[in-house]
Coordinates of C-alpha atoms and ligand atoms in Angstrom, one line a residue:
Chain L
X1 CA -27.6 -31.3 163.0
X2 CA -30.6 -31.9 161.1
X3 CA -33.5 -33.5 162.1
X4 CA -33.3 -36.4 160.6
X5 CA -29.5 -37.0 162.1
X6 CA -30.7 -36.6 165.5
X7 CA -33.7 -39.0 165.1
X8 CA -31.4 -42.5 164.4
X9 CA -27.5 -42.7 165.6
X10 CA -25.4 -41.6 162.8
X11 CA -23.4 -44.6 161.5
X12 CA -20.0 -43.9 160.0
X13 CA -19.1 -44.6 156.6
X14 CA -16.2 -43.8 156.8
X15 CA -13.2 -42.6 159.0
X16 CA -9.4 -41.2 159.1
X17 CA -7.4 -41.3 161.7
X18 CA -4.4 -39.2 161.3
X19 CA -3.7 -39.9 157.9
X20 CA -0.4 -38.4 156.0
X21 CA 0.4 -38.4 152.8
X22 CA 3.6 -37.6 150.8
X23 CA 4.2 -37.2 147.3
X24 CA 7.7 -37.7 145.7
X25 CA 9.8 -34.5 146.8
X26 CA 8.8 -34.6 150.3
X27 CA 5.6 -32.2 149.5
X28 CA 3.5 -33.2 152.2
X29 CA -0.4 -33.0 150.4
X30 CA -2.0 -34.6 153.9
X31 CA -0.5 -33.5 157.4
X32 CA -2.8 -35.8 160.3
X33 CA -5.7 -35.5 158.7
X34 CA -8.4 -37.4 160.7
X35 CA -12.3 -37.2 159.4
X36 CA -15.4 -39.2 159.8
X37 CA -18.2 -39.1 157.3
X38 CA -21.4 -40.7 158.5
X39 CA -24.1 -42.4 157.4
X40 CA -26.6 -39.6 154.9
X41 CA -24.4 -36.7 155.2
X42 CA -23.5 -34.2 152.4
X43 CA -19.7 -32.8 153.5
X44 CA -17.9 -30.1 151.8
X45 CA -14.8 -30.2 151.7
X46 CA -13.0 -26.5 150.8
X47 CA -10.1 -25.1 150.6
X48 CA -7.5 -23.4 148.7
X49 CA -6.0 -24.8 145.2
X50 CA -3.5 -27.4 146.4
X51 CA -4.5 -28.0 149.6
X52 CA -5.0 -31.4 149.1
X53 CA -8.8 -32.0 148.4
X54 CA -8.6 -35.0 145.7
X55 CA -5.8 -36.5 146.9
X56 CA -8.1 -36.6 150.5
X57 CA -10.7 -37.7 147.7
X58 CA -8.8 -40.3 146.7
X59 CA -7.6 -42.2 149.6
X60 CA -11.4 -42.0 150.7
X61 CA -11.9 -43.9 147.0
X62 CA -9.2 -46.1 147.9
X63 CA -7.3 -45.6 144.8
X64 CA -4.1 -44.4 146.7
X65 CA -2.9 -45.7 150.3
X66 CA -1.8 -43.1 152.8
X67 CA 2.1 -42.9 154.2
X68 CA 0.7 -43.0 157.5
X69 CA -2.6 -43.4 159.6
X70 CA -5.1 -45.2 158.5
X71 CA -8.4 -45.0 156.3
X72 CA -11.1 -46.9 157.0
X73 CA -14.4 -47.3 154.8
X74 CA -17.2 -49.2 155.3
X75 CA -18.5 -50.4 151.7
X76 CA -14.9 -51.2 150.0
X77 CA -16.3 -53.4 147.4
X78 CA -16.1 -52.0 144.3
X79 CA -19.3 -49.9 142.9
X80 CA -19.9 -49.4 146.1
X81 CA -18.2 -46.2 146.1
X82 CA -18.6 -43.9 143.4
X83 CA -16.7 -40.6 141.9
X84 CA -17.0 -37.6 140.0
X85 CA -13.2 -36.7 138.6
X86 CA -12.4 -32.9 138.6
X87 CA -12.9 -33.3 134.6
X88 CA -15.5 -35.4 133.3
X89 CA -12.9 -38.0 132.1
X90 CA -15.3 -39.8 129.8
X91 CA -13.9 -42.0 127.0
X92 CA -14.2 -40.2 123.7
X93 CA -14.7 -43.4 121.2
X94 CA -17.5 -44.6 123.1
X95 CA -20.7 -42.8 123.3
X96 CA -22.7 -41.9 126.1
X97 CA -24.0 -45.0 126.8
X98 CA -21.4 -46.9 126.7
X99 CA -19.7 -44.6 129.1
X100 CA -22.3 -45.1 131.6
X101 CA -22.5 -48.8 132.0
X102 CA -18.8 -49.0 132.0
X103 CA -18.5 -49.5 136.1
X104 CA -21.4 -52.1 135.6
X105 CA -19.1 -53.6 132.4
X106 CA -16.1 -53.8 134.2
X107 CA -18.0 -55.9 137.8
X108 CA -19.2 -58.0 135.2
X109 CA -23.0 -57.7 135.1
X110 CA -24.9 -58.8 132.2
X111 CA -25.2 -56.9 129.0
X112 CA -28.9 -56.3 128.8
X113 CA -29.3 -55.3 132.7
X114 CA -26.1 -52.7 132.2
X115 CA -27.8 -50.9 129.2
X116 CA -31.4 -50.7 131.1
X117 CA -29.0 -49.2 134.4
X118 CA -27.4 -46.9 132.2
X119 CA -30.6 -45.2 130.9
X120 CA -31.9 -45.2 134.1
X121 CA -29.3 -43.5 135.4
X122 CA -28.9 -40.9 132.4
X123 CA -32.8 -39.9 133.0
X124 CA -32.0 -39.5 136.5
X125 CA -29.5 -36.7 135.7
X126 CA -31.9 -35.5 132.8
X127 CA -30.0 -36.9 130.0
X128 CA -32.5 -39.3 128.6
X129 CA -32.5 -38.6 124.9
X130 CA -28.4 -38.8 125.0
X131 CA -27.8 -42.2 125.1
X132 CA -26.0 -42.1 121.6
X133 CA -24.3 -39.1 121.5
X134 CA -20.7 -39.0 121.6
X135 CA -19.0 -36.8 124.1
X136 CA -17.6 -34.6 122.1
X137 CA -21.2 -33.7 121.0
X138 CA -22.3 -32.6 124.5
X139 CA -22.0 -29.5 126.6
X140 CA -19.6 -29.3 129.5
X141 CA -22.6 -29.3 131.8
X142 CA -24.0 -31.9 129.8
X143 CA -20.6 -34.1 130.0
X144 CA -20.5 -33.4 133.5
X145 CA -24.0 -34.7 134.1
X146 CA -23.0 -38.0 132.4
X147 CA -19.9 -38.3 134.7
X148 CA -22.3 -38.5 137.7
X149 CA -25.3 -40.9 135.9
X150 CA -21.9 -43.3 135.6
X151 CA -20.8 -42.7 139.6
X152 CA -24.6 -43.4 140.1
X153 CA -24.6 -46.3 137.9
X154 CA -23.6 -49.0 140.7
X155 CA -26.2 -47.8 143.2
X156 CA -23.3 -46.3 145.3
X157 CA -23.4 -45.9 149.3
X158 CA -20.9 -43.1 149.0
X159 CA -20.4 -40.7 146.3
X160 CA -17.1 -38.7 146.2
X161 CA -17.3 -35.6 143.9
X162 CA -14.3 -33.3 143.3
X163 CA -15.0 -30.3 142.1
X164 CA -18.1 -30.9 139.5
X165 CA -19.2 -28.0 138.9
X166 CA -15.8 -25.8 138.6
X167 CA -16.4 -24.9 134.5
X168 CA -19.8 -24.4 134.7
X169 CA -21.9 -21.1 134.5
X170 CA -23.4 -20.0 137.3
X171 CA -27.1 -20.4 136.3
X172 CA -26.3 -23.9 135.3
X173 CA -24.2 -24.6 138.3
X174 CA -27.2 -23.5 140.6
X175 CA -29.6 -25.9 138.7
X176 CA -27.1 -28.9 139.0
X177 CA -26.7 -28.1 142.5
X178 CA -30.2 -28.9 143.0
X179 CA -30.3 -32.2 141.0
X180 CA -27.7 -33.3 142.9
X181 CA -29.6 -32.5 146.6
X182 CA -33.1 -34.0 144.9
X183 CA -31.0 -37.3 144.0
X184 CA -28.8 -37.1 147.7
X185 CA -31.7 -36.7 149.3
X186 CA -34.0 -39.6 147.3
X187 CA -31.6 -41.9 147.6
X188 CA -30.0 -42.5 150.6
X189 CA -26.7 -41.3 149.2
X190 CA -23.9 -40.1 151.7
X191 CA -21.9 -37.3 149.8
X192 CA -18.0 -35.5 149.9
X193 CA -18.1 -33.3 147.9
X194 CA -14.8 -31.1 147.1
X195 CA -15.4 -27.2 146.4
X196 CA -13.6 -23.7 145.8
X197 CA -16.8 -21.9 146.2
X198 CA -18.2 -21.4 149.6
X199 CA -21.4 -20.5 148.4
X200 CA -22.0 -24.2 146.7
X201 CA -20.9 -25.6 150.1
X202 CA -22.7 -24.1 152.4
X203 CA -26.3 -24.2 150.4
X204 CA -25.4 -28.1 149.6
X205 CA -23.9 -29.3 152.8
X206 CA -24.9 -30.8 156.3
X207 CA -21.6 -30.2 157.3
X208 CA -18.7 -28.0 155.9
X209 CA -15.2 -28.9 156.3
X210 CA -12.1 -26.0 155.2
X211 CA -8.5 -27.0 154.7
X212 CA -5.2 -25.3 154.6
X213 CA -2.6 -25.8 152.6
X214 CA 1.0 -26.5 152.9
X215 CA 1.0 -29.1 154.6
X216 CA -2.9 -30.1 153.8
X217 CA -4.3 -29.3 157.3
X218 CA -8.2 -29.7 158.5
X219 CA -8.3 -26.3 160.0
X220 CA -12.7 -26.3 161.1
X221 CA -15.6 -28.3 160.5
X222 CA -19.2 -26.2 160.6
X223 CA -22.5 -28.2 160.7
X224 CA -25.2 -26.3 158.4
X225 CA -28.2 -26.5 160.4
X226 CA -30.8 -25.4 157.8
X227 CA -33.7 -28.1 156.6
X228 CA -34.3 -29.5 152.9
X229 CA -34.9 -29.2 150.4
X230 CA -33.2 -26.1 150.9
X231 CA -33.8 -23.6 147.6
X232 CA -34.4 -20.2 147.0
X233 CA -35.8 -19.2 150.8
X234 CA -32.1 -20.4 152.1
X235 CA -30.0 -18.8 149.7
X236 CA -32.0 -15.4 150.6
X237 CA -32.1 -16.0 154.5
X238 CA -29.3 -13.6 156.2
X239 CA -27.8 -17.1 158.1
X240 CA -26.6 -18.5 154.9
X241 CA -25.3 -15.1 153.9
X242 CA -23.8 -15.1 157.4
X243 CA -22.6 -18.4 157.9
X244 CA -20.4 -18.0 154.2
X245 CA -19.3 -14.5 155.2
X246 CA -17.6 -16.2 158.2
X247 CA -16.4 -19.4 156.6
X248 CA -14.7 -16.9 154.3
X249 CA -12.9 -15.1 157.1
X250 CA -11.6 -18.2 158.5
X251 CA -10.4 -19.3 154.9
X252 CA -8.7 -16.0 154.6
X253 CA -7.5 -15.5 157.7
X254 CA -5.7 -18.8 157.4
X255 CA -3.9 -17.8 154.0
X256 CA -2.3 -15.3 155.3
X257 CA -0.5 -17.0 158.3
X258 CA 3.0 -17.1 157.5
X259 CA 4.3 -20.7 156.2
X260 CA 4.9 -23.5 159.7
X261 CA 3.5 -20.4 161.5
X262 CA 0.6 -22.7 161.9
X263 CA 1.5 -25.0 165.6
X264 CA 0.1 -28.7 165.8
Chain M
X1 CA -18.0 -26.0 106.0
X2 CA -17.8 -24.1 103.0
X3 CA -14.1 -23.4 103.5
X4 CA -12.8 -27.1 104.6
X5 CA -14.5 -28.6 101.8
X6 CA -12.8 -25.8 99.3
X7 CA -9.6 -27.1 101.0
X8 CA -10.5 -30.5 100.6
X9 CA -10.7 -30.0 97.3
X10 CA -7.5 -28.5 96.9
X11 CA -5.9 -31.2 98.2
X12 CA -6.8 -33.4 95.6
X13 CA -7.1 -30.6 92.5
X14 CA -3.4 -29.1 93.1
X15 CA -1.2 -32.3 93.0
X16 CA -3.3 -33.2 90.1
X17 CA -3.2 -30.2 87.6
X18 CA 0.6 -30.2 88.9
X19 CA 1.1 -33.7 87.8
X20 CA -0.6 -32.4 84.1
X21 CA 1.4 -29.8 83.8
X22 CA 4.4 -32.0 84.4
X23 CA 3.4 -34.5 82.1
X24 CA 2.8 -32.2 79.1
X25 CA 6.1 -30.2 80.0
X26 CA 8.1 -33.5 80.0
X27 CA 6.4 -34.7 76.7
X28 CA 7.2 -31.2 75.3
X29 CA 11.1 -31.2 76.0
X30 CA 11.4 -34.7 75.1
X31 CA 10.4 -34.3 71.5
X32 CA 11.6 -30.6 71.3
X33 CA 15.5 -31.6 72.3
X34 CA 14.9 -34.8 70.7
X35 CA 16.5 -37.0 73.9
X36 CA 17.4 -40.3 73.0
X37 CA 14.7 -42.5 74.2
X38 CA 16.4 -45.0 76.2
X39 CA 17.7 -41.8 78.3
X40 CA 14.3 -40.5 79.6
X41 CA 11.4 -41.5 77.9
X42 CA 8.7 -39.2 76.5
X43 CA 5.6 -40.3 78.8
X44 CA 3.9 -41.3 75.7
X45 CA 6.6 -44.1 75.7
X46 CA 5.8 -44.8 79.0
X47 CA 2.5 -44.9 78.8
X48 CA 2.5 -47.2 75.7
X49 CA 5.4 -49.5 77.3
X50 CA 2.7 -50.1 80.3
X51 CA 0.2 -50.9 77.4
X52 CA 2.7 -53.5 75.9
X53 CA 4.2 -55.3 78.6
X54 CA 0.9 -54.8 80.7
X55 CA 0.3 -58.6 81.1
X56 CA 3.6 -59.6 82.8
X57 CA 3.9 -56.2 84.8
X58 CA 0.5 -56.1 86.3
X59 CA 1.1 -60.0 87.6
X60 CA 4.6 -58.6 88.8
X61 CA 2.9 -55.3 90.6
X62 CA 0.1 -58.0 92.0
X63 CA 3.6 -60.1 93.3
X64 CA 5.0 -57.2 94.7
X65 CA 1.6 -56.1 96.4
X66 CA 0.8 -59.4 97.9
X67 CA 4.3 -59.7 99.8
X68 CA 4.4 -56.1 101.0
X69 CA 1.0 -56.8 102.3
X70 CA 1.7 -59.8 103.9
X71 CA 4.9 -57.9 105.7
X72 CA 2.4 -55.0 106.4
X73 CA 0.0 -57.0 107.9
X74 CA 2.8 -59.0 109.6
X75 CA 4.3 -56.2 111.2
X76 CA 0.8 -54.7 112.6
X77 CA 0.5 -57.5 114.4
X78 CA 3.7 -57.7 115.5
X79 CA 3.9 -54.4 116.7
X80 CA 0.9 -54.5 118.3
X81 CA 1.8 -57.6 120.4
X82 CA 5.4 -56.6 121.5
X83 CA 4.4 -53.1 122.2
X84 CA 1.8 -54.6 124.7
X85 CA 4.4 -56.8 126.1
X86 CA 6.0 -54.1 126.3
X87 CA 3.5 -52.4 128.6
X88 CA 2.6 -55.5 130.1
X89 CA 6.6 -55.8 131.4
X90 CA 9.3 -53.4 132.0
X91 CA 11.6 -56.3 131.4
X92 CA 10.1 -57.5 128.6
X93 CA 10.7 -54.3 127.1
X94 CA 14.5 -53.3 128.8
X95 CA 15.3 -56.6 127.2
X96 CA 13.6 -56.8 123.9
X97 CA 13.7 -52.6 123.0
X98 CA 17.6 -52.5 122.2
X99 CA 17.3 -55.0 120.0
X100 CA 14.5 -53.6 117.9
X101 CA 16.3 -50.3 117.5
X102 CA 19.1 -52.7 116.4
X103 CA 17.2 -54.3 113.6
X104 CA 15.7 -50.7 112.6
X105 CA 19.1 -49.0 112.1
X106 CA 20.7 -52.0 110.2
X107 CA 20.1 -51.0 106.5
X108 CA 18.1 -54.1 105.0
X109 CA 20.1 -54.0 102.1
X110 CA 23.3 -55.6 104.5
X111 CA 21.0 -58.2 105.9
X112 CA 19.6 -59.4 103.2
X113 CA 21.9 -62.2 102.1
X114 CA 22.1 -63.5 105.3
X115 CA 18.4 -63.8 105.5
X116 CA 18.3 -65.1 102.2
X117 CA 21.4 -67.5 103.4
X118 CA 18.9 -68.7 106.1
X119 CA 15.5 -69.3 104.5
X120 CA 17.7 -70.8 101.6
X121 CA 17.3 -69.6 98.1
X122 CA 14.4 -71.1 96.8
X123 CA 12.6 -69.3 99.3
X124 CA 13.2 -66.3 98.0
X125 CA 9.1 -64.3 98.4
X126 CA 10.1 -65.7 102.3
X127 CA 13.4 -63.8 102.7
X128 CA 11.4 -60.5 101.4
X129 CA 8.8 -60.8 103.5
X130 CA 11.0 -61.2 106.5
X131 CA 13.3 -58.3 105.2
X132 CA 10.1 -55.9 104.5
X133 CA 8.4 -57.3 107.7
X134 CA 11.9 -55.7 109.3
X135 CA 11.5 -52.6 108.5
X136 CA 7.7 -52.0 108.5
X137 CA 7.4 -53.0 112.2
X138 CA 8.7 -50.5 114.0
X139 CA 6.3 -47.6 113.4
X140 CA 4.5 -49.9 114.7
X141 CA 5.7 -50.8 118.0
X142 CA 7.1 -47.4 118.8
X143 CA 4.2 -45.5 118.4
X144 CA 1.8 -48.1 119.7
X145 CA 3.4 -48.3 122.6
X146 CA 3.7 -44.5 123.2
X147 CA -0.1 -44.8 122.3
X148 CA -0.8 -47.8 125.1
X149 CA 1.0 -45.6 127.5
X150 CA -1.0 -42.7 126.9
X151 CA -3.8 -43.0 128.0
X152 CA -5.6 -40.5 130.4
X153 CA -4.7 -40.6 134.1
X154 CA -8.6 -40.2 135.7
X155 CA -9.9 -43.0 133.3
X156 CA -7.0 -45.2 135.0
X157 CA -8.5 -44.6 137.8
X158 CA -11.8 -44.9 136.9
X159 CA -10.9 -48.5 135.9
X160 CA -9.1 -49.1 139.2
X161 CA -12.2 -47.8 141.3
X162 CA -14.0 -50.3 139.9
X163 CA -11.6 -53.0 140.1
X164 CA -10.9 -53.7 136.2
X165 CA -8.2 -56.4 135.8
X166 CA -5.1 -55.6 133.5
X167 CA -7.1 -57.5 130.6
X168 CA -10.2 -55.2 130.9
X169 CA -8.0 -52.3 130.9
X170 CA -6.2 -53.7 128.2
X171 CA -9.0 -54.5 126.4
X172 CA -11.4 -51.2 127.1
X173 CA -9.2 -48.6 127.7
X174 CA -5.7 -49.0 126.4
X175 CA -6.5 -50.3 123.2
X176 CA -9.2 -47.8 122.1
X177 CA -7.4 -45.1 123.6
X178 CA -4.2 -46.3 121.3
X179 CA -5.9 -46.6 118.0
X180 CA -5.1 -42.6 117.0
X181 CA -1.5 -43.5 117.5
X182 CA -1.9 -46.9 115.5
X183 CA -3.4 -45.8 112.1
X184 CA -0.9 -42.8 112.1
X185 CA 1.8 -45.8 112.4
X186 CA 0.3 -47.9 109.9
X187 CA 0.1 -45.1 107.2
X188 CA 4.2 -45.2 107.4
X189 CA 4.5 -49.1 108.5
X190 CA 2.7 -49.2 104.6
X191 CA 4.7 -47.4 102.9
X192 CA 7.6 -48.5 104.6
X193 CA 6.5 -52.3 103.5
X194 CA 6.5 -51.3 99.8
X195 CA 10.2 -49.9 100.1
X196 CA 11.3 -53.0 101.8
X197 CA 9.9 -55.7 99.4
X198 CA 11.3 -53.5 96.8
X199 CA 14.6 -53.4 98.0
X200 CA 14.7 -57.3 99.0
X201 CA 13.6 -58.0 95.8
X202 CA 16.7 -55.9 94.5
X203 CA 19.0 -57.9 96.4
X204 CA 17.3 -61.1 97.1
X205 CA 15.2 -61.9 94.9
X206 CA 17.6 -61.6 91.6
X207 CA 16.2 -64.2 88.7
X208 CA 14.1 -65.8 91.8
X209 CA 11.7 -63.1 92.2
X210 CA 9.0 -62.2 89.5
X211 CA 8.6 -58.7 91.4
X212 CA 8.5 -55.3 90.0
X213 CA 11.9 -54.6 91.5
X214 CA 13.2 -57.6 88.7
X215 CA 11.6 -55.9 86.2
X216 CA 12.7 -52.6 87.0
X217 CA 16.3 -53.9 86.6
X218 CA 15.9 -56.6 84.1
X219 CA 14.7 -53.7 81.9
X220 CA 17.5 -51.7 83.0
X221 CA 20.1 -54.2 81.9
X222 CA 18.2 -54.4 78.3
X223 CA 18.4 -50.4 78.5
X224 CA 13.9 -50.5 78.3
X225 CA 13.7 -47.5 79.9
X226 CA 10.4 -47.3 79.0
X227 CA 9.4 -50.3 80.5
X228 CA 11.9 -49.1 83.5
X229 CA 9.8 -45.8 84.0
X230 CA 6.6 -48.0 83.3
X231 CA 6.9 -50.5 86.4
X232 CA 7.9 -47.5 88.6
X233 CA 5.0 -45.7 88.1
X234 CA 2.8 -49.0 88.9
X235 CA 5.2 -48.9 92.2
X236 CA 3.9 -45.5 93.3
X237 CA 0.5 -46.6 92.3
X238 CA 0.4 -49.2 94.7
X239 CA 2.2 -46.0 97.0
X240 CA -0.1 -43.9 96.9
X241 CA -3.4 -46.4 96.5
X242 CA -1.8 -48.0 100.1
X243 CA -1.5 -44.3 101.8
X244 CA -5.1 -43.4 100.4
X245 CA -7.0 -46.7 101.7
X246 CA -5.3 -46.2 105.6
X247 CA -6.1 -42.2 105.5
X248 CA -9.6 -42.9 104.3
X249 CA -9.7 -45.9 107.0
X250 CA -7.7 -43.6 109.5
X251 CA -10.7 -40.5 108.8
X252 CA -13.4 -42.8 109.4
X253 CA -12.3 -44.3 112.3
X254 CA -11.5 -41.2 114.4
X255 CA -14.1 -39.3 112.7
X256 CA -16.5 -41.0 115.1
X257 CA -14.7 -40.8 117.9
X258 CA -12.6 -37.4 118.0
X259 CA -14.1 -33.9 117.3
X260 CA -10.0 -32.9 116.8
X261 CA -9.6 -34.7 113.7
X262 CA -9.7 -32.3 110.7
Ligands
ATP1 N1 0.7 -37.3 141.7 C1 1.2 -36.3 142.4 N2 2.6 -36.3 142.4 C2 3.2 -35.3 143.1 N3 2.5 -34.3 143.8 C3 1.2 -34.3 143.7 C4 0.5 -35.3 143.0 N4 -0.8 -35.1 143.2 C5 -0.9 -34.0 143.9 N5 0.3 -33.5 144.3 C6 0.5 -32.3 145.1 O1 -0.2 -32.5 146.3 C7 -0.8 -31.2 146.6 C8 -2.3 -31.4 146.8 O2 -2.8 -31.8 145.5 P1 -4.4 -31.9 145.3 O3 -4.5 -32.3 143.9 O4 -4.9 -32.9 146.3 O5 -4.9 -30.5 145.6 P2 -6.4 -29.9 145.4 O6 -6.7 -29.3 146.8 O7 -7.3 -30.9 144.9 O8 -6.1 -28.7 144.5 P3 -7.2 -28.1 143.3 O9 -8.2 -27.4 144.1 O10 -6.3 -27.2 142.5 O11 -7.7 -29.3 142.6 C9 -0.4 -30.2 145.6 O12 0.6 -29.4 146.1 C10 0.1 -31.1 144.4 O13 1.1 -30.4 143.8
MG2 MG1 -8.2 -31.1 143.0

């Protein structure tokens, strides 16, 4: 735990208790899944393609309802939550803007205050500038970067992010990675955010949690017990090295047990 | 750039020098294996038949372009507002979809005197519009529908994260996202108009209707080809002008809005 977690009680944001979910044809993408987020943390969530990472992402957003358990969030009004889709999913008529202030559009605030939110949040991801360009006119990173200035439009308590970063670069990935810890970590922001890549989790995370697949298992949580802001000292330091090395073992390890080999 | 703009102006260059080539071809033969006149025209002819009579066909091409324009615009709306009662209800559209196809396979030509029956005979422009209305809506509602329903999973649930009601959604993402599909419907539904009035006019609008389509058979019946050949090219004027003004419209909609558009 870091020090700041130990100082005040962690409150939880948000909690499942046993929660399964089906899809149509019996595939089971959540098997008892039960996970508490509290209050400030930054949780990975990794795990093998299909395992089950957005559709855990969205019953935490509240945009699908489990088959059994229960989810439970704390701020369930909506902006209160924010999300970063797997693909930037911005709307291509409308330019960057416009795209921003859409959460703050569709609650209904005023016109004027939505525009001055929306370059606010743009400069916050380093977009300032972009306002008017269209998204076909930016980079992937660049699109990206707008997807999150609209999660962060509403002021959010939680942020959900599924896999952000996938198409980028690694160069541009490593950057991003730390303009999202600068803004976690200015803001008050309680993160899930859902990874292939082991690395990104463990240098971002206060807490890493890997999944299985078939049926969509937890299968370990590990705290990351390193102080920020992290940077270049922590990606050097032999723990980090050490800590991925062994997440990795566990993630493999649990790959090749054969399929229902895996008891409750 | 270099290259798309060459194409571009192909596009325009080789249906044109085509189009001359014809033209001087058909004037040649004409006069070379001296065909009778009233047979096929020399373009000449043609040409100065559209000079004569250009009074009372240009007020007969204006007729004919004002009621397929009325059933254009008719049918847009139309198909717009079904198709999103369409997407609005299932029933709506399980109850209302058979019918449509019903009306769209039914030639307009065996429907037309009972439309004309119905609106009565002095209302002839009426039972055109209706007829052309007929046949220009579906484009319309079938691919504005597809287009409605269409529209990218994660911004659906964007909109639901954040609570949007069915009339936002409607409004900001369904609508926007269907506009691609609707100008590619509204090229045809255009076109499709044209044909319509032309054929009511055929059958309805006998003595009644000051159309082209009159004068295309009035002149028939006095054996003026000329004149025949000169309203028909006024019809594929208004064609082609139609097709041209909702391409242009269609390139400088998406234009700002889709890189993909070429
Ligand atoms: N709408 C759906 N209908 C049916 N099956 C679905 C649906 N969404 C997801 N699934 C299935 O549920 C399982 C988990 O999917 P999910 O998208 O949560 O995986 P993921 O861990 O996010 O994978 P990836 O890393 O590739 O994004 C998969 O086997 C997938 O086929
Ligand atoms: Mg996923």
């Amino acid at each position: 735990m870091s020090d700041a977690d130990r100082v005040k009680v962690p409150r939880p944001v948000a909690r499942f208790d046993d929660v399964t979910r089906r899809f149509d044809g019996g595939l089971v993408a959540l098997d008892r899944v039960s996970l508490s987020v509290h209050e400030g943390e930054f949780v990975s969530v990794v795990g093998p393609s299909g395992c089950g990472k957005s559709t855990l992402l969205s019953l935490l957003a509240g945009l699908t309802a489990p088959d059994a358990g229960r989810v439970w969030r704390r701020d369930a009004r909506p902006g209160e939550v924010g999300m970063v889709f797997q693909e930037a999913t911005l709307m291509p008529w409308a330019d960057v803007r416009a795209n921003v202030m859409l959460p703050l559009t569709l609650l209904g605030e005023p016109r004027g205050a939505c525009a001055r939110r929306a370059d606010e949040a743009l400069a916050r991801v380093g977009l300032d500038g972009f306002a008017h360009a269209r998204p076909f006119e930016l980079s992937g990173g660049m699109r990206m970067r707008a997807a999150i200035a609209r999660a962060l439009v509403t002021r959010p308590r939680l942020l959900l992010l599924d896999e952000p970063f996938g198409a980028l670069d690694e160069m541009t990935r490593e950057a991003m990675n730390d303009q999202l810890l600068d803004l976690w970590a200015s803001s008050g922001l309680t993160c899930v955010f859902v990874t292939h890549s082991l690395y990104e989790a463990v240098y971002l995370s206060t807490r890493v949690v890997l999944m299985s697949p078939r049926p969509g298992r937890i299968q370990a949580e590990h705290r990351v017990d390193w102080p920020y802001p992290r940077g270049e000292a922590f990606r050097a330091d032999p723990s980090f090295t050490h800590l991925r090395s062994a997440l990795s073992v566990r993630l493999r390890e649990d790959a090749v047990t054969p399929e229902g080999g895996a008891g409750p | 750039m270099n290259g798309a703009s060459g194409r571009a102006y192909l596009r325009w260059l080789a249906p044109l020098a085509l189009a001359v080539a014809v033209v001087v071809l058909w004037e040649v033969l004409v006069h070379v294996f001296a065909v009778p006149v009233y047979r096929l025209p020399a373009p000449s002819a043609i040409a100065l038949a559209l000079y004569d009579g250009h009074s009372t066909l240009l007020e007969s091409a204006w007729h004919t372009l004002s009621l397929a324009l009325i059933a254009f615009v008719l049918a847009v709306a139309g198909g717009i507002l079904l198709a999103i009662a369409f997407t609005r209800s299932r029933l709506v559209e399980a109850a209302l979809y058979p019918y449509a196809v019903v009306l769209q396979v039914t030639p307009v030509v065996a429907i037309a005197p009972l439309i004309l029956i119905w609106v009565g005979l002095d209302n002839a422009p009426l039972a055109v519009v209706i007829l052309a209305w007929v046949v220009a809506f579906f484009p319309v509602l079938s691919n504005m529908t597809l287009g409605l329903r269409a529209v990218d999973p994660g911004l659906r649930a964007l909109f639901r994260l954040y609570g949007a009601g069915a009339w936002q959604e409607l409004r900001l993402l369904r609508l926007p996202a269907s506009l691609p599909y609707l100008l590619s419907a509204m090229k045809v539904s255009a076109g499709l108009s044209l044909v319509g009035v032309v054929v009511a006019e055929f059958v309805a609008g006998a003595g009644t209707s000051p159309g082209l389509a009159w004068r295309i058979l009035e002149a028939g019946n006095r054996l003026q080809t000329p004149r025949m050949f000169a309203a028909l090219v006024l019809l594929a004027a208004i064609g082609v002008a139609l097709f041209i003004a909702l391409s242009c419209l269609e390139r400088r909609v998406l234009s700002r809005w889709h890189e993909s558009r070429r």
